[in-house]
Amino acid sequence: MATETFEAEGTDDSMNVSRLITEEDLIDSLFYTCDMTCRGKVPVSRLVEYLKCTTAAADNSGLETKTEFDDLSMLLDPDGQDICVDLETYRQGIAQWIKNLRDSNNGQVT
């Protein structure tokens, strides 16, 4: 997976703090947010629903159709049983999903 970085700026009055957030950090944070019981496994449906909500909040997400999310569900849970996946399985599935989106959008995930 290509590493992209995003800059986050703090709003502390005394100091402006910047740090780099990698794509992997963002991907992992989505998993950890959905792992509410800290078991290290999350139902695929919870991950996909959270991602839908997150991207719906972005005006220019580019993920307007249900198909992209169905593709992610199929990558993570091919039998549609709403299995729980661990972090590594999730990372592999979402990396493939992002690659597929980039390939279908000429290298850009909007």
CSV table of C-alpha atoms in Angstrom, one decimal:
chain,number,residue,atom,x,y,z
A,1,MET,CA,0.0,0.0,0.0
A,2,ALA,CA,1.3,3.4,-0.9
A,3,THR,CA,2.0,5.6,2.1
A,4,GLU,CA,0.2,8.9,2.0
A,5,THR,CA,0.5,11.5,4.7
A,6,PHE,CA,-1.9,14.0,6.0
A,7,GLU,CA,-1.1,17.0,8.2
A,8,ALA,CA,-3.1,17.6,11.3
A,9,GLU,CA,-2.8,20.9,13.1
A,10,GLY,CA,-3.6,21.5,16.7
A,11,THR,CA,-5.6,24.5,17.9
A,12,ASP,CA,-3.8,25.1,21.2
A,13,ASP,CA,-3.5,28.9,21.7
A,14,SER,CA,0.1,28.5,23.1
A,15,MET,CA,1.5,26.4,20.3
A,16,ASN,CA,0.6,25.2,16.8
A,17,VAL,CA,1.3,21.5,16.7
A,18,SER,CA,1.7,19.6,13.4
A,19,ARG,CA,2.2,15.9,12.9
A,20,LEU,CA,2.0,13.6,10.0
A,21,ILE,CA,-0.7,11.0,9.8
A,22,THR,CA,-0.1,8.1,7.4
A,23,GLU,CA,-2.8,6.3,5.4
A,24,GLU,CA,-2.1,3.3,7.6
A,25,ASP,CA,-2.8,5.3,10.7
A,26,LEU,CA,-6.2,6.4,9.3
A,27,ILE,CA,-7.1,2.8,8.3
A,28,ASP,CA,-6.1,1.5,11.7
A,29,SER,CA,-8.0,4.2,13.5
A,30,LEU,CA,-11.2,3.2,11.7
A,31,PHE,CA,-10.8,-0.4,12.9
A,32,TYR,CA,-10.0,0.6,16.5
A,33,THR,CA,-13.0,3.0,16.5
A,34,CYS,CA,-15.3,0.1,15.5
A,35,ASP,CA,-13.7,-2.3,18.0
A,36,MET,CA,-15.8,-1.1,20.9
A,37,THR,CA,-15.2,-4.2,23.0
A,38,CYS,CA,-11.4,-4.2,22.4
A,39,ARG,CA,-11.6,-7.9,21.3
A,40,GLY,CA,-9.4,-7.3,18.3
A,41,LYS,CA,-12.2,-8.4,16.0
A,42,VAL,CA,-15.0,-6.3,14.4
A,43,PRO,CA,-18.0,-7.4,12.4
A,44,VAL,CA,-17.6,-6.5,8.7
A,45,SER,CA,-21.0,-4.7,8.7
A,46,ARG,CA,-19.9,-2.3,11.5
A,47,LEU,CA,-16.7,-1.4,9.6
A,48,VAL,CA,-18.6,-0.8,6.4
A,49,GLU,CA,-21.4,1.2,8.0
A,50,TYR,CA,-18.8,3.4,9.9
A,51,LEU,CA,-17.0,4.0,6.6
A,52,LYS,CA,-20.2,4.9,4.9
A,53,CYS,CA,-21.0,7.4,7.6
A,54,THR,CA,-17.5,8.8,7.5
A,55,THR,CA,-17.4,9.3,3.7
A,56,ALA,CA,-21.0,10.6,3.6
A,57,ALA,CA,-19.8,13.5,5.9
A,58,ALA,CA,-17.2,14.4,3.3
A,59,ASP,CA,-18.7,16.5,0.5
A,60,ASN,CA,-16.3,15.2,-2.1
A,61,SER,CA,-15.9,11.5,-1.0
A,62,GLY,CA,-16.6,10.2,-4.5
A,63,LEU,CA,-18.1,7.1,-3.0
A,64,GLU,CA,-21.7,7.9,-3.9
A,65,THR,CA,-22.8,4.4,-5.0
A,66,LYS,CA,-23.6,1.4,-2.9
A,67,THR,CA,-21.4,-0.7,-5.2
A,68,GLU,CA,-18.1,0.5,-3.8
A,69,PHE,CA,-19.1,-0.5,-0.2
A,70,ASP,CA,-20.5,-3.8,-1.5
A,71,ASP,CA,-17.1,-4.5,-3.0
A,72,LEU,CA,-15.4,-3.9,0.3
A,73,SER,CA,-17.9,-6.1,2.1
A,74,MET,CA,-17.2,-8.9,-0.5
A,75,LEU,CA,-13.5,-8.5,0.0
A,76,LEU,CA,-13.8,-8.8,3.8
A,77,ASP,CA,-16.7,-11.3,3.9
A,78,PRO,CA,-17.1,-13.2,0.6
A,79,ASP,CA,-19.9,-15.4,2.0
A,80,GLY,CA,-21.9,-12.5,3.4
A,81,GLN,CA,-22.1,-14.0,6.9
A,82,ASP,CA,-21.1,-10.8,8.7
A,83,ILE,CA,-18.0,-12.4,10.1
A,84,CYS,CA,-15.7,-10.6,12.5
A,85,VAL,CA,-12.3,-9.8,11.1
A,86,ASP,CA,-9.1,-9.0,12.9
A,87,LEU,CA,-6.9,-6.0,12.2
A,88,GLU,CA,-4.6,-7.8,9.7
A,89,THR,CA,-7.4,-9.2,7.7
A,90,TYR,CA,-9.1,-5.8,7.7
A,91,ARG,CA,-5.8,-4.2,6.5
A,92,GLN,CA,-5.4,-6.6,3.7
A,93,GLY,CA,-9.0,-6.2,2.5
A,94,ILE,CA,-9.1,-2.5,2.7
A,95,ALA,CA,-5.7,-2.2,1.0
A,96,GLN,CA,-7.1,-4.2,-1.9
A,97,TRP,CA,-10.3,-2.2,-1.9
A,98,ILE,CA,-8.3,1.1,-2.1
A,99,LYS,CA,-6.1,-0.3,-4.9
A,100,ASN,CA,-9.3,-1.3,-6.8
A,101,LEU,CA,-10.8,2.2,-6.4
A,102,ARG,CA,-7.5,3.8,-7.5
A,103,ASP,CA,-7.3,1.5,-10.5
A,104,SER,CA,-10.8,2.3,-11.6
A,105,ASN,CA,-10.3,6.1,-11.0
A,106,ASN,CA,-7.0,6.4,-12.8
A,107,GLY,CA,-4.9,6.4,-9.7
A,108,GLN,CA,-7.1,8.7,-7.6
A,109,VAL,CA,-9.3,8.0,-4.6
A,110,THR,CA,-11.4,11.0,-4.2
